[in-house]
Short mmCIF file of C-alpha atoms and ligand atoms in Angstrom, two decimals:
data_model
loop_
_atom_site.label_atom_id
_atom_site.label_comp_id
_atom_site.label_asym_id
_atom_site.label_seq_id
_atom_site.Cartn_x
_atom_site.Cartn_y
_atom_site.Cartn_z
CA MET A 147 0.00 0.00 0.00
CA ALA A 148 2.86 2.41 0.86
CA ALA A 149 4.08 2.35 -2.76
CA GLN A 150 0.70 3.70 -3.81
CA VAL A 151 0.94 6.88 -1.73
CA LEU A 152 1.12 10.02 -3.85
CA ASP A 153 2.76 13.32 -3.07
CA PHE A 154 0.20 16.11 -3.48
CA SER A 155 2.56 19.08 -3.16
CA THR A 156 3.86 19.45 -6.73
CA TYR A 157 1.98 19.06 -10.01
CA TYR A 158 3.20 17.86 -13.41
CA ASN A 159 1.94 16.96 -16.84
CA ILE A 160 2.00 13.23 -17.50
CA ILE A 161 3.36 12.40 -20.95
CA ASN A 162 4.30 8.83 -21.82
CA ASN A 163 4.25 7.98 -18.08
CA LYS A 164 6.84 10.69 -17.34
CA LEU A 165 6.17 13.63 -15.03
CA THR A 166 7.09 16.69 -17.08
CA SER A 167 7.06 20.41 -16.49
CA THR A 168 6.71 23.39 -18.79
CA ALA A 169 8.75 26.59 -19.17
CA ILE A 170 5.79 28.70 -18.14
CA THR A 171 3.46 27.70 -15.31
CA ARG A 172 0.31 29.13 -13.74
CA HIS A 173 -1.87 28.50 -10.71
CA ALA A 174 -5.54 28.43 -9.85
CA ILE A 175 -7.09 29.96 -6.73
CA ASN A 176 -8.54 28.37 -3.61
CA PRO A 177 -12.11 29.74 -3.89
CA ALA A 178 -12.65 29.78 -0.10
CA THR A 179 -9.59 31.89 0.66
CA SER A 180 -8.65 33.54 -2.66
CA GLN A 181 -5.12 32.27 -2.00
CA PRO A 182 -3.08 30.79 -4.88
CA ASN A 183 -2.97 27.03 -5.18
CA PRO A 184 0.27 25.32 -6.39
CA GLU A 185 1.78 25.96 -9.84
CA VAL A 186 0.68 23.74 -12.75
CA PRO A 187 2.07 23.43 -16.29
CA ILE A 188 0.87 25.47 -19.25
CA SER A 189 1.16 22.94 -22.06
CA THR A 190 2.28 23.97 -25.53
CA GLN A 191 1.55 22.55 -28.97
CA GLU A 192 4.81 20.62 -28.67
CA ASP A 193 3.66 18.97 -25.41
CA LEU A 194 0.40 17.99 -27.06
CA ASP A 195 2.21 16.60 -30.13
CA LYS A 196 4.43 14.48 -27.86
CA ALA A 197 1.45 13.16 -25.91
CA ILE A 198 -0.44 12.29 -29.09
CA ASP A 199 2.60 10.55 -30.54
CA ALA A 200 2.91 8.45 -27.35
CA ALA A 201 -0.84 7.76 -27.32
CA GLN A 202 -0.83 6.57 -30.94
CA LYS A 203 2.12 4.24 -30.30
CA ALA A 204 0.54 2.87 -27.11
CA PHE A 205 -2.78 2.31 -28.91
CA LYS A 206 -1.16 -0.29 -31.16
CA THR A 207 -0.54 -2.64 -28.24
CA TRP A 208 -3.17 -1.50 -25.71
CA SER A 209 -5.98 -2.02 -28.22
CA LYS A 210 -4.92 -5.68 -28.54
CA THR A 211 -5.05 -6.43 -24.82
CA SER A 212 -8.05 -8.35 -23.52
CA PHE A 213 -10.92 -6.86 -21.53
CA GLU A 214 -9.74 -9.01 -18.62
CA GLU A 215 -6.25 -7.46 -18.68
CA ARG A 216 -7.70 -3.96 -18.84
CA ARG A 217 -10.17 -4.72 -16.05
CA THR A 218 -7.32 -5.97 -13.84
CA ALA A 219 -5.34 -2.76 -14.42
CA LEU A 220 -8.45 -0.65 -13.77
CA HIS A 221 -9.25 -2.46 -10.52
CA ALA A 222 -5.70 -1.92 -9.23
CA TYR A 223 -6.08 1.74 -10.19
CA ALA A 224 -9.37 1.98 -8.27
CA ASP A 225 -7.67 0.45 -5.21
CA ALA A 226 -4.91 3.06 -5.43
CA ILE A 227 -7.43 5.91 -5.64
CA GLU A 228 -9.04 4.52 -2.51
CA ALA A 229 -5.66 4.34 -0.78
CA ASN A 230 -5.22 8.06 -1.51
CA ALA A 231 -8.86 9.02 -0.99
CA GLU A 232 -8.30 11.39 1.89
CA GLN A 233 -5.70 13.45 0.04
CA PHE A 234 -7.79 13.51 -3.11
CA ALA A 235 -10.76 14.78 -1.07
CA GLN A 236 -8.68 17.49 0.59
CA THR A 237 -7.22 18.57 -2.74
CA LEU A 238 -10.69 18.61 -4.28
CA THR A 239 -11.97 20.90 -1.54
CA MET A 240 -8.87 23.08 -1.94
CA GLU A 241 -9.42 23.54 -5.67
CA GLN A 242 -13.20 23.23 -6.07
CA GLY A 243 -14.49 24.63 -2.78
CA LYS A 244 -17.07 21.91 -2.10
CA PRO A 245 -17.31 20.68 1.51
CA LEU A 246 -15.04 17.79 2.47
CA THR A 247 -17.97 15.40 2.89
CA GLN A 248 -19.07 16.09 -0.70
CA SER A 249 -15.45 15.77 -1.90
CA SER A 250 -15.12 12.38 -0.19
CA THR A 251 -18.35 11.26 -1.83
CA GLU A 252 -17.06 12.31 -5.25
CA VAL A 253 -13.73 10.50 -4.75
CA GLY A 254 -15.62 7.40 -3.60
CA MET A 255 -17.76 7.58 -6.72
CA ALA A 256 -14.60 7.66 -8.88
CA SER A 257 -13.42 4.22 -7.75
CA ALA A 258 -16.99 2.88 -7.86
CA TRP A 259 -17.28 4.13 -11.47
CA ILE A 260 -14.04 2.39 -12.46
CA ARG A 261 -15.33 -0.90 -11.08
CA GLY A 262 -18.85 -0.41 -12.44
CA ILE A 263 -17.76 0.51 -15.94
CA SER A 264 -15.20 -2.30 -16.15
CA ALA A 265 -17.92 -4.79 -15.13
CA LEU A 266 -19.82 -4.06 -18.35
CA GLU A 267 -19.61 -6.58 -21.19
CA ILE A 268 -19.52 -5.44 -24.80
CA PRO A 269 -21.49 -8.06 -26.75
CA ASN A 270 -20.74 -9.38 -30.22
CA ASN A 271 -24.07 -9.10 -31.97
CA ILE A 272 -24.81 -12.01 -34.31
CA ILE A 273 -27.28 -10.46 -36.71
CA GLU A 274 -27.73 -13.48 -38.94
CA GLU A 275 -26.33 -17.01 -39.15
CA THR A 276 -27.16 -19.45 -41.92
CA GLU A 277 -25.36 -22.34 -43.62
CA GLU A 278 -23.82 -19.86 -46.04
CA LYS A 279 -22.84 -16.97 -43.85
CA LYS A 280 -22.65 -15.29 -40.51
CA ILE A 281 -23.08 -11.55 -40.05
CA VAL A 282 -21.60 -10.17 -36.86
CA GLN A 283 -21.56 -6.66 -35.51
CA ARG A 284 -18.59 -6.16 -33.21
CA TYR A 285 -17.02 -3.15 -31.56
CA THR A 286 -13.44 -1.98 -31.89
CA PRO A 287 -11.63 0.81 -30.04
CA ILE A 288 -11.47 4.14 -31.86
CA GLY A 289 -7.91 5.29 -31.12
CA VAL A 290 -6.77 8.33 -29.13
CA ALA A 291 -9.48 9.96 -27.02
CA GLY A 292 -9.35 13.51 -25.70
CA ALA A 293 -11.16 13.97 -22.37
CA ILE A 294 -12.09 17.59 -21.68
CA VAL A 295 -13.26 18.09 -18.11
CA PRO A 296 -15.05 21.00 -16.35
CA TRP A 297 -14.37 22.39 -12.87
CA ASN A 298 -17.48 21.34 -10.96
CA PHE A 299 -16.87 17.56 -10.65
CA PRO A 300 -13.23 17.31 -11.70
CA VAL A 301 -12.60 13.88 -10.16
CA LEU A 302 -15.71 11.94 -11.17
CA LEU A 303 -15.90 13.49 -14.62
CA ALA A 304 -12.21 12.75 -15.39
CA ILE A 305 -12.58 9.14 -14.23
CA GLY A 306 -15.96 8.88 -16.00
CA LYS A 307 -14.04 9.38 -19.26
CA ILE A 308 -10.71 7.63 -18.46
CA ALA A 309 -12.34 4.36 -17.36
CA PRO A 310 -14.55 3.71 -20.42
CA ALA A 311 -11.90 5.00 -22.84
CA VAL A 312 -9.17 2.61 -21.71
CA TYR A 313 -11.50 -0.27 -20.87
CA ALA A 314 -12.74 -0.20 -24.47
CA GLY A 315 -9.09 -0.35 -25.64
CA ASN A 316 -8.40 3.31 -26.43
CA THR A 317 -5.68 5.57 -25.13
CA VAL A 318 -6.72 8.85 -23.52
CA ILE A 319 -5.35 12.35 -22.97
CA VAL A 320 -7.09 14.21 -20.14
CA LYS A 321 -7.41 17.99 -20.10
CA PRO A 322 -8.65 19.31 -16.77
CA SER A 323 -10.21 22.75 -16.43
CA PRO A 324 -7.69 25.56 -15.81
CA PHE A 325 -9.87 26.49 -12.80
CA ALA A 326 -9.52 23.02 -11.20
CA PRO A 327 -6.55 21.08 -12.63
CA TYR A 328 -5.08 19.55 -9.46
CA CYS A 329 -6.98 16.31 -8.89
CA GLY A 330 -6.98 15.53 -12.62
CA LEU A 331 -3.18 15.73 -12.75
CA LYS A 332 -2.81 13.56 -9.64
CA LEU A 333 -5.33 10.99 -10.88
CA VAL A 334 -3.31 10.52 -14.04
CA GLU A 335 0.03 10.54 -12.18
CA LEU A 336 -1.40 7.64 -10.17
CA ALA A 337 -2.52 5.91 -13.37
CA THR A 338 1.12 5.66 -14.56
CA ARG A 339 1.59 2.88 -11.98
CA PHE A 340 -1.01 0.66 -13.62
CA PHE A 341 -1.05 1.44 -17.34
CA PRO A 342 1.73 1.25 -19.95
CA PRO A 343 3.31 4.52 -21.17
CA GLY A 344 1.04 6.55 -23.42
CA VAL A 345 -2.24 4.89 -22.35
CA VAL A 346 -3.40 7.54 -19.85
CA GLN A 347 -1.86 11.01 -20.08
CA CYS A 348 -2.75 14.44 -18.75
CA LEU A 349 -1.97 17.95 -19.93
CA SER A 350 -2.82 21.06 -17.98
CA GLY A 351 -2.96 24.39 -19.70
CA ASP A 352 -4.64 27.71 -20.22
CA ASP A 353 -7.58 28.55 -22.46
CA THR A 354 -5.59 27.74 -25.63
CA LEU A 355 -5.20 24.03 -24.85
CA GLY A 356 -8.81 22.86 -25.37
CA PRO A 357 -9.03 24.19 -28.94
CA MET A 358 -5.55 22.75 -29.70
CA ILE A 359 -6.84 19.31 -28.70
CA THR A 360 -10.11 19.48 -30.64
CA GLU A 361 -8.28 20.74 -33.74
CA HIS A 362 -5.57 18.06 -33.66
CA ALA A 363 -5.80 15.47 -36.41
CA GLY A 364 -4.13 12.90 -34.13
CA ILE A 365 -7.12 12.76 -31.79
CA ASP A 366 -9.91 10.43 -32.89
CA LYS A 367 -12.62 11.05 -30.30
CA ILE A 368 -13.49 13.91 -28.00
CA SER A 369 -15.52 13.46 -24.88
CA PHE A 370 -16.41 16.92 -23.68
CA THR A 371 -18.24 17.99 -20.54
CA GLY A 372 -18.91 21.69 -20.08
CA SER A 373 -21.15 24.54 -21.12
CA ILE A 374 -23.46 24.59 -24.12
CA ILE A 375 -21.63 27.48 -25.75
CA THR A 376 -18.26 25.71 -25.54
CA GLY A 377 -19.87 22.45 -26.65
CA LYS A 378 -20.92 24.12 -29.90
CA ARG A 379 -17.34 25.32 -30.46
CA VAL A 380 -16.00 21.85 -29.74
CA MET A 381 -18.39 20.27 -32.22
CA ALA A 382 -17.51 22.80 -34.94
CA SER A 383 -13.83 22.16 -34.37
CA CYS A 384 -14.24 18.35 -34.38
CA ALA A 385 -16.18 18.55 -37.63
CA LYS A 386 -13.01 19.51 -39.51
CA THR A 387 -11.49 16.06 -38.99
CA LEU A 388 -14.81 14.25 -38.38
CA LYS A 389 -13.74 13.20 -34.90
CA ARG A 390 -16.22 11.19 -32.92
CA VAL A 391 -17.68 13.48 -30.30
CA THR A 392 -19.73 13.12 -27.15
CA LEU A 393 -21.06 16.30 -25.55
CA GLU A 394 -22.34 16.49 -21.98
CA LEU A 395 -23.56 20.06 -21.63
CA GLY A 396 -25.48 22.41 -19.39
CA GLY A 397 -28.98 21.93 -18.05
CA ASN A 398 -31.79 23.85 -16.40
CA ASP A 399 -33.67 20.98 -14.80
CA PRO A 400 -37.31 21.33 -13.74
CA ALA A 401 -38.75 19.48 -10.73
CA ILE A 402 -42.55 19.18 -10.55
CA ILE A 403 -44.04 18.78 -7.08
CA CYS A 404 -47.59 17.40 -7.01
CA GLU A 405 -50.10 18.32 -4.32
CA ASP A 406 -50.23 14.82 -2.77
CA VAL A 407 -46.61 14.65 -1.53
CA ASP A 408 -45.61 14.31 2.10
CA ILE A 409 -44.23 17.83 2.37
CA ASP A 410 -42.07 17.23 5.44
CA ALA A 411 -40.43 14.20 3.85
CA VAL A 412 -39.82 15.90 0.51
CA ILE A 413 -38.44 19.26 1.71
CA PRO A 414 -34.98 18.07 2.88
CA LYS A 415 -34.48 16.09 -0.31
CA VAL A 416 -35.52 18.94 -2.58
CA GLY A 417 -33.51 21.43 -0.51
CA ILE A 418 -30.34 19.38 -0.77
CA LEU A 419 -30.81 18.55 -4.44
CA SER A 420 -31.16 22.27 -5.20
CA TYR A 421 -28.06 23.50 -3.32
CA LEU A 422 -25.54 20.64 -3.38
CA CYS A 423 -22.09 21.84 -4.51
CA SER A 424 -23.40 25.44 -4.27
CA ALA A 425 -25.78 24.55 -7.12
CA GLN A 426 -22.87 24.02 -9.53
CA ILE A 427 -24.03 20.67 -10.88
CA CYS A 428 -25.18 20.20 -14.44
CA MET A 429 -28.28 18.26 -13.45
CA MET A 430 -29.85 19.35 -10.26
CA ILE A 431 -33.09 21.11 -9.44
CA LYS A 432 -32.87 24.56 -11.05
CA ARG A 433 -36.59 25.30 -11.63
CA LEU A 434 -38.99 24.14 -8.94
CA TYR A 435 -42.70 23.90 -9.85
CA VAL A 436 -44.92 23.44 -6.78
CA HIS A 437 -48.67 22.76 -7.00
CA GLU A 438 -50.62 25.84 -5.90
CA LYS A 439 -52.63 23.86 -3.31
CA ILE A 440 -49.49 23.27 -1.21
CA TYR A 441 -47.39 26.19 -2.45
CA ASP A 442 -47.52 28.42 0.66
CA GLU A 443 -46.79 25.67 3.17
CA PHE A 444 -44.10 24.16 0.92
CA MET A 445 -42.41 27.52 0.44
CA GLN A 446 -42.43 28.36 4.13
CA LYS A 447 -40.91 24.95 5.03
CA LEU A 448 -38.38 25.10 2.18
CA VAL A 449 -37.14 28.51 3.35
CA ALA A 450 -36.87 27.20 6.93
CA PHE A 451 -34.89 24.17 5.76
CA VAL A 452 -32.54 26.01 3.42
CA LYS A 453 -31.76 28.54 6.18
CA THR A 454 -30.20 25.64 8.14
CA LEU A 455 -27.65 24.87 5.37
CA LYS A 456 -24.41 26.29 6.67
CA VAL A 457 -22.35 28.44 4.31
CA GLY A 458 -18.56 28.45 4.75
CA ASP A 459 -15.12 27.11 3.92
CA GLY A 460 -15.46 23.51 2.74
CA THR A 461 -12.96 22.38 5.37
CA GLY A 462 -15.45 23.36 8.14
CA ALA A 463 -17.02 20.28 9.71
CA ASP A 464 -20.66 21.28 9.21
CA THR A 465 -20.39 23.34 6.02
CA PHE A 466 -22.97 22.43 3.38
CA VAL A 467 -22.62 25.37 0.97
CA GLY A 468 -19.01 26.12 0.00
CA PRO A 469 -17.93 29.03 -2.20
CA VAL A 470 -18.67 29.07 -5.92
CA GLN A 471 -15.63 27.79 -7.72
CA ASN A 472 -14.09 30.78 -9.45
CA LYS A 473 -14.19 34.51 -9.97
CA MET A 474 -15.77 34.24 -13.42
CA GLN A 475 -18.67 32.22 -11.98
CA TYR A 476 -18.92 34.58 -8.99
CA GLU A 477 -19.15 37.64 -11.25
CA LYS A 478 -21.73 35.88 -13.46
CA ALA A 479 -23.78 35.11 -10.33
CA LYS A 480 -23.58 38.74 -9.16
CA GLU A 481 -24.81 39.86 -12.54
CA LEU A 482 -27.73 37.39 -12.42
CA PHE A 483 -28.57 38.41 -8.84
CA GLY A 484 -28.85 41.97 -10.22
CA SER A 485 -31.93 40.80 -12.14
CA ILE A 486 -33.76 40.36 -8.81
CA THR A 487 -33.91 44.16 -8.62
CA THR A 488 -34.16 45.00 -12.31
CA GLU A 489 -36.96 42.46 -12.84
CA ASN A 490 -38.62 43.29 -9.53
CA LEU A 491 -38.51 39.71 -8.20
CA ASN A 492 -39.36 38.63 -4.67
CA ALA A 493 -36.42 36.98 -2.86
CA VAL A 494 -37.91 35.19 0.16
CA LEU A 495 -34.45 34.05 1.23
CA GLY A 496 -31.07 35.69 0.49
CA GLY A 497 -31.07 37.82 -2.62
CA THR A 498 -27.82 39.74 -2.21
CA ILE A 499 -24.16 38.84 -2.51
CA GLU A 500 -21.95 40.38 0.16
CA ASP A 501 -18.23 40.86 -0.52
CA SER A 502 -16.14 38.24 1.27
CA THR A 503 -12.62 36.82 1.15
CA GLY A 504 -13.80 33.81 -0.83
CA TYR A 505 -16.53 33.49 -3.45
CA PHE A 506 -19.36 32.85 -0.99
CA ILE A 507 -23.02 33.21 -1.93
CA HIS A 508 -25.86 32.54 0.52
CA PRO A 509 -28.69 30.33 -0.80
CA THR A 510 -31.42 32.40 -2.37
CA ILE A 511 -35.04 31.50 -3.12
CA ILE A 512 -37.19 33.50 -5.53
CA ASP A 513 -40.94 33.41 -4.95
CA ASN A 514 -43.00 32.70 -8.06
CA PRO A 515 -41.02 34.69 -10.67
CA PRO A 516 -42.51 35.03 -14.17
CA GLU A 517 -41.55 32.24 -16.56
CA ASN A 518 -39.61 34.69 -18.75
CA SER A 519 -37.40 36.01 -15.93
CA ARG A 520 -33.68 35.39 -16.23
CA VAL A 521 -33.49 33.16 -13.12
CA VAL A 522 -35.95 30.79 -14.77
CA GLN A 523 -34.60 30.96 -18.31
CA GLU A 524 -30.84 30.76 -17.58
CA GLU A 525 -28.75 28.06 -15.90
CA PRO A 526 -27.53 29.99 -12.82
CA PHE A 527 -24.75 27.60 -11.65
CA ALA A 528 -25.03 29.46 -8.34
CA PRO A 529 -27.30 28.94 -5.31
CA ILE A 530 -30.41 30.76 -6.50
CA LEU A 531 -33.62 28.77 -6.94
CA PRO A 532 -36.80 30.01 -8.62
CA VAL A 533 -39.98 28.39 -7.21
CA MET A 534 -43.13 28.66 -9.36
CA LYS A 535 -46.80 27.80 -8.83
CA TRP A 536 -48.68 25.40 -11.06
CA SER A 537 -52.23 24.08 -11.19
CA ASP A 538 -52.79 22.47 -14.60
CA GLU A 539 -50.79 19.33 -15.42
CA ALA A 540 -50.52 19.92 -19.18
CA ASP A 541 -49.44 23.50 -18.55
CA VAL A 542 -46.67 22.61 -16.11
CA ILE A 543 -45.36 19.94 -18.49
CA ASP A 544 -45.23 22.58 -21.25
CA ARG A 545 -43.37 24.97 -18.96
CA ALA A 546 -40.94 22.23 -17.89
CA ASN A 547 -40.23 21.40 -21.54
CA ALA A 548 -40.12 24.98 -22.80
CA LEU A 549 -36.36 25.53 -22.76
CA GLU A 550 -33.64 24.48 -25.19
CA THR A 551 -32.03 22.41 -22.43
CA GLY A 552 -33.09 18.86 -21.60
CA LEU A 553 -30.61 17.25 -19.23
CA GLY A 554 -32.69 16.04 -16.28
CA SER A 555 -36.15 16.51 -14.79
CA SER A 556 -38.17 15.08 -11.94
CA VAL A 557 -41.71 14.49 -10.74
CA TRP A 558 -42.51 14.24 -7.04
CA CYS A 559 -45.82 12.52 -6.46
CA SER A 560 -47.33 9.81 -4.20
CA ASP A 561 -49.44 8.41 -7.05
CA LEU A 562 -46.89 6.48 -9.11
CA ASP A 563 -49.18 6.07 -12.14
CA ARG A 564 -49.75 9.80 -12.31
CA ALA A 565 -46.01 10.40 -11.79
CA ALA A 566 -45.18 8.02 -14.65
CA HIS A 567 -47.75 9.72 -16.89
CA ILE A 568 -46.06 13.08 -16.29
CA ALA A 569 -42.52 11.61 -16.47
CA ASP A 570 -43.23 10.08 -19.90
CA GLN A 571 -43.93 13.54 -21.30
CA LEU A 572 -40.77 15.24 -20.03
CA GLN A 573 -38.08 16.01 -22.59
CA SER A 574 -34.79 15.20 -20.89
CA GLY A 575 -32.06 12.58 -20.91
CA SER A 576 -32.79 11.52 -17.33
CA VAL A 577 -36.16 11.61 -15.56
CA TRP A 578 -36.53 10.74 -11.91
CA VAL A 579 -39.67 10.07 -9.89
CA ASN A 580 -39.42 11.20 -6.25
CA SER A 581 -35.72 11.98 -6.64
CA HIS A 582 -33.29 13.96 -8.78
CA PHE A 583 -29.62 13.58 -9.76
CA GLN A 584 -29.33 9.82 -9.29
CA VAL A 585 -26.47 8.45 -11.38
CA ALA A 586 -24.68 5.11 -11.63
CA PRO A 587 -21.75 3.78 -13.69
CA ASN A 588 -23.93 1.19 -15.44
CA VAL A 589 -26.68 3.67 -16.32
CA PRO A 590 -26.44 5.86 -19.44
CA PHE A 591 -26.50 9.58 -18.86
CA GLY A 592 -26.85 12.37 -21.41
CA GLY A 593 -28.91 15.30 -22.55
CA HIS A 594 -31.75 15.94 -24.96
CA LYS A 595 -31.88 19.08 -27.10
CA GLN A 596 -28.96 21.44 -26.46
CA SER A 597 -27.91 19.62 -23.28
CA GLY A 598 -25.76 17.23 -25.25
CA MET A 599 -25.02 14.67 -27.94
CA GLY A 600 -24.65 10.99 -27.18
CA VAL A 601 -24.39 9.56 -23.70
CA GLU A 602 -21.72 8.57 -21.23
CA TRP A 603 -21.66 5.61 -18.83
CA GLY A 604 -23.60 2.39 -19.09
CA LEU A 605 -23.13 0.13 -22.08
CA THR A 606 -24.30 2.85 -24.48
CA GLY A 607 -21.67 5.21 -23.07
CA LEU A 608 -18.98 2.56 -23.42
CA LEU A 609 -19.95 1.97 -27.05
CA GLY A 610 -19.36 5.69 -27.59
CA TYR A 611 -15.65 4.86 -27.26
CA CYS A 612 -15.94 2.17 -29.96
CA ASN A 613 -16.37 1.92 -33.70
CA SER A 614 -19.06 -0.42 -34.92
CA GLN A 615 -17.69 -3.02 -37.30
CA THR A 616 -19.86 -5.39 -39.28
CA GLN A 617 -18.20 -8.60 -40.42
CA TRP A 618 -19.76 -10.63 -43.26
CA LEU A 619 -18.33 -14.12 -42.80
CA ASN A 620 -19.18 -16.16 -45.89
CA LYS A 621 -18.53 -19.79 -45.10
CA LYS A 622 -17.70 -20.97 -48.64
CA PRO A 623 -14.89 -19.29 -50.58
P1 NAD B 23 -16.66 25.30 -19.98
O1 NAD B 23 -17.42 24.94 -21.20
O2 NAD B 23 -16.25 26.71 -19.78
O3 NAD B 23 -15.31 24.45 -19.89
C1 NAD B 23 -15.30 23.04 -19.91
C2 NAD B 23 -13.94 22.57 -20.37
O4 NAD B 23 -13.74 22.94 -21.73
C3 NAD B 23 -12.75 23.16 -19.60
O5 NAD B 23 -11.76 22.16 -19.47
C4 NAD B 23 -12.28 24.27 -20.54
O6 NAD B 23 -10.93 24.59 -20.36
C5 NAD B 23 -12.50 23.62 -21.89
N1 NAD B 23 -12.67 24.56 -23.01
C6 NAD B 23 -13.01 25.86 -22.97
N2 NAD B 23 -13.10 26.36 -24.22
C7 NAD B 23 -12.79 25.33 -25.07
C8 NAD B 23 -12.74 25.22 -26.50
N3 NAD B 23 -13.00 26.24 -27.30
N4 NAD B 23 -12.41 24.03 -27.00
C9 NAD B 23 -12.17 22.95 -26.22
N5 NAD B 23 -12.21 23.01 -24.86
C10 NAD B 23 -12.52 24.19 -24.29
O7 NAD B 23 -17.55 24.76 -18.79
P2 NAD B 23 -17.31 24.93 -17.22
O8 NAD B 23 -17.60 26.37 -16.88
O9 NAD B 23 -15.97 24.34 -16.86
O10 NAD B 23 -18.43 23.98 -16.63
C11 NAD B 23 -19.71 24.42 -16.32
C12 NAD B 23 -20.71 23.96 -17.37
O11 NAD B 23 -20.57 22.57 -17.61
C13 NAD B 23 -22.15 24.15 -16.94
O12 NAD B 23 -22.93 24.63 -18.00
C14 NAD B 23 -22.60 22.74 -16.58
O13 NAD B 23 -23.99 22.54 -16.66
C15 NAD B 23 -21.84 21.94 -17.56
N6 NAD B 23 -21.68 20.57 -17.09
C16 NAD B 23 -22.33 19.58 -17.76
C17 NAD B 23 -22.23 18.28 -17.31
C18 NAD B 23 -22.92 17.16 -18.02
O14 NAD B 23 -22.52 16.02 -17.83
N7 NAD B 23 -23.92 17.37 -18.85
C19 NAD B 23 -21.48 17.99 -16.17
C20 NAD B 23 -20.84 19.02 -15.52
C21 NAD B 23 -20.95 20.32 -16.00
#
């Protein structure tokens, strides 16, 4: 176990299993303290070329290994992440801001995802077999994958791309967000102990690195998680070389609360699923529709519950709401909070952002804003929740489906038939009944409409790292 312990004080690129530095470095900021975090490399075109060269060479042998060999390497990797879980969690809180308990959960999910994804079996599909011929659809690895990761879930989302990429027989180059590069670099440094050179690599950089990767003809597949606007740029760039591309993009998830729910049981769940990670999760409750018959009681109890969520540095034992992750997001949130005044909205909790050492924002609840207000229309990615009244089922379904996003949605109802009837009409990649934001490594996850293209995780996600090949095996020459 001792050999698996990582040093978390210095950070390097990982190219061909070597820790490398760059002439120019940069650092991100601890969002709770505004203090600089350690220096990280700023990769150049030359660094990327070297990594791609190593990845292409490694692909030749890695793609020929068996699923069993890859699973064994992945399991050893998952064990090593677990052996370093505490340091990963601390580093995640340092760079992302989320409370330590939430960081530990995310790190735990990473090793669970590795095991869950490598338990999947890719079937050979025999389409037809006769005396004359057999027609088989099989799946082959694509080549070099580029994994572009955002700053909100930097551990799970890096592993959620590394594991399926290499398990399917590809090599992968990870690019963490410049706002949160630390855990990504350490995850890949740890991977060097279990995978041959060139199989798993990581490059940190500034804003120029993402476009360099999507433009590069040596990359065969991009898995991108991030905002809708960047996703469109990524797709346009990938089109030039017809790279395979999976896009996991932003969302503005509705949750519909029916009048028959047990309000006291539902409130803590809805409260947590609206403010987890300071509301910086792609699919969490961002528009809450509450039936008018229970609206007043629900609102009063929701406000009382959310008031109990402690705001503070993520290292504090009872913190639930850490800072937002970076200055850009903080400024965007301030600008959106300005619409409370300009649009004359009613904030029943919070509503202002006070200056502080870190990027702290107190949870805010907006009482029944008009459907066309900015807090309803835009993905806030900050702890501000619009709560709206509804009375007619068809109308609330229309309102839930009205946006260009379609990542997740939920229905909260004691009558499961009615819940299913509503759920069937919601336009999103995931729909939950009496929950929100449930995910699992064996369950596909993706967005409808502008929330994404393709899916990750589950067998369908794994096949996204494969080419389909049809073999026509004629039995007589
Ligand atoms: P972002 O789009 O700004 O950045 C995501 C990543 O893309 C970063 O690594 C960034 O450096 C890189 N990047 C930026 N410009 C690029 C370009 N032109 N080409 C290639 N790469 C580029 O997103 P963010 O602010 O880091 O993340 C927040 C957004 O991500 C939110 O909208 C959120 O909903 C979304 N998100 C979606 C999912 C999902 O699975 N659907 C998960 C998490 C976050």
